[in-house]
């Protein structure tokens, strides 16, 4: 079965994202997996606004002192067969200690 790579503007189901690893091309860090994360979705358009990753308790995470990391959907550069590639440097990450 041939699984396509998605391009900006392609339609996909939320289920198509579940299980994909999120990788940051800025530093090569594995950030988490869709399924462990939440998504903020615009209730008017149905579009994803951001991916919200919980702190996995890894002491080496640069957001280890935060409860969650919010990845803006604009930071998503590519959705492949197994991974979602994002481009976030430390100055563009939105770190949250409180609930969204």
Tab-separated table of C-alpha atoms in Angstrom:
chain	number	residue	atom	x	y	z
A	1	UNK	CA	0.000	0.000	0.000
A	2	UNK	CA	1.484	3.345	-1.031
A	3	UNK	CA	1.133	5.985	1.685
A	4	UNK	CA	1.452	9.493	0.253
A	5	UNK	CA	3.355	12.377	1.757
A	6	UNK	CA	1.086	15.321	2.441
A	7	UNK	CA	1.546	18.789	1.027
A	8	UNK	CA	0.215	22.096	2.355
A	9	UNK	CA	-3.436	22.360	1.469
A	10	UNK	CA	-4.027	18.596	1.280
A	11	UNK	CA	-6.980	17.306	3.238
A	12	UNK	CA	-6.345	14.615	5.808
A	13	UNK	CA	-8.083	13.026	8.745
A	14	UNK	CA	-6.901	13.555	12.296
A	15	UNK	CA	-6.443	9.794	12.441
A	16	UNK	CA	-3.800	10.139	9.682
A	17	UNK	CA	-1.635	12.129	12.127
A	18	UNK	CA	-1.939	9.792	15.114
A	19	UNK	CA	1.240	7.863	15.846
A	20	UNK	CA	3.534	10.156	13.865
A	21	UNK	CA	6.698	11.283	15.641
A	22	UNK	CA	7.279	15.053	15.783
A	23	UNK	CA	10.870	15.990	14.900
A	24	UNK	CA	12.358	19.487	15.149
A	25	UNK	CA	14.713	20.170	12.227
A	26	UNK	CA	16.265	23.080	14.139
A	27	UNK	CA	18.072	20.740	16.527
A	28	UNK	CA	17.049	17.215	15.455
A	29	UNK	CA	15.174	16.633	18.714
A	30	UNK	CA	12.360	14.094	18.932
A	31	UNK	CA	9.625	16.148	20.531
A	32	UNK	CA	6.844	13.636	21.004
A	33	UNK	CA	4.162	11.714	19.177
A	34	UNK	CA	0.783	12.788	17.912
A	35	UNK	CA	-1.527	10.827	20.138
A	36	UNK	CA	0.385	11.849	23.258
A	37	UNK	CA	-0.431	15.425	22.291
A	38	UNK	CA	-3.467	17.662	22.146
A	39	UNK	CA	-4.400	19.935	19.293
A	40	UNK	CA	-5.929	23.376	19.419
A	41	UNK	CA	-8.509	23.591	16.628
A	42	UNK	CA	-10.344	26.689	15.395
A	43	UNK	CA	-14.001	25.959	16.090
A	44	UNK	CA	-15.118	28.189	13.203
A	45	UNK	CA	-12.913	26.770	10.445
A	46	UNK	CA	-11.925	23.367	11.819
A	47	UNK	CA	-8.263	24.123	11.074
A	48	UNK	CA	-5.488	23.118	13.444
A	49	UNK	CA	-3.980	26.127	15.233
A	50	UNK	CA	-1.309	24.329	17.230
A	51	UNK	CA	-0.046	21.020	18.560
A	52	UNK	CA	0.283	20.901	22.344
A	53	UNK	CA	2.861	18.469	23.706
A	54	UNK	CA	2.931	17.512	27.384
A	55	UNK	CA	6.222	17.415	29.266
A	56	UNK	CA	7.403	13.813	29.029
A	57	UNK	CA	9.566	14.186	32.123
A	58	UNK	CA	12.823	13.992	30.199
A	59	UNK	CA	15.393	15.989	32.140
A	60	UNK	CA	17.192	16.861	28.903
A	61	UNK	CA	14.231	18.661	27.358
A	62	UNK	CA	14.821	22.370	27.134
A	63	UNK	CA	11.225	22.799	28.286
A	64	UNK	CA	11.647	20.402	31.238
A	65	UNK	CA	10.461	23.057	33.690
A	66	UNK	CA	7.247	23.619	31.712
A	67	UNK	CA	4.008	21.669	31.715
A	68	UNK	CA	3.563	21.771	27.948
A	69	UNK	CA	5.000	22.997	24.691
A	70	UNK	CA	2.765	24.690	22.124
A	71	UNK	CA	3.881	24.222	18.518
A	72	UNK	CA	2.176	26.666	16.125
A	73	UNK	CA	0.770	24.903	13.068
A	74	UNK	CA	2.766	27.331	10.886
A	75	UNK	CA	5.932	25.632	12.222
A	76	UNK	CA	4.908	22.329	10.589
A	77	UNK	CA	7.074	22.032	7.479
A	78	UNK	CA	6.355	18.501	6.255
A	79	UNK	CA	4.084	15.602	7.127
A	80	UNK	CA	5.642	12.359	6.007
A	81	UNK	CA	4.793	8.692	6.294
A	82	UNK	CA	6.163	8.334	9.821
A	83	UNK	CA	7.079	11.802	11.051
A	84	UNK	CA	5.922	15.387	11.227
A	85	UNK	CA	8.813	17.784	10.705
A	86	UNK	CA	8.634	21.135	12.488
A	87	UNK	CA	11.057	24.053	12.489
A	88	UNK	CA	11.275	25.693	15.898
A	89	UNK	CA	14.195	27.518	17.400
A	90	UNK	CA	14.247	28.428	21.077
A	91	UNK	CA	13.114	32.003	20.423
A	92	UNK	CA	9.972	30.958	18.563
A	93	UNK	CA	8.705	28.270	20.914
A	94	UNK	CA	5.731	29.032	23.056
A	95	UNK	CA	6.237	27.539	26.471
A	96	UNK	CA	3.272	27.301	28.783
A	97	UNK	CA	3.062	26.665	32.501
A	98	UNK	CA	-0.685	27.140	32.642
A	99	UNK	CA	-3.639	25.651	30.849
A	100	UNK	CA	-4.643	26.790	27.387
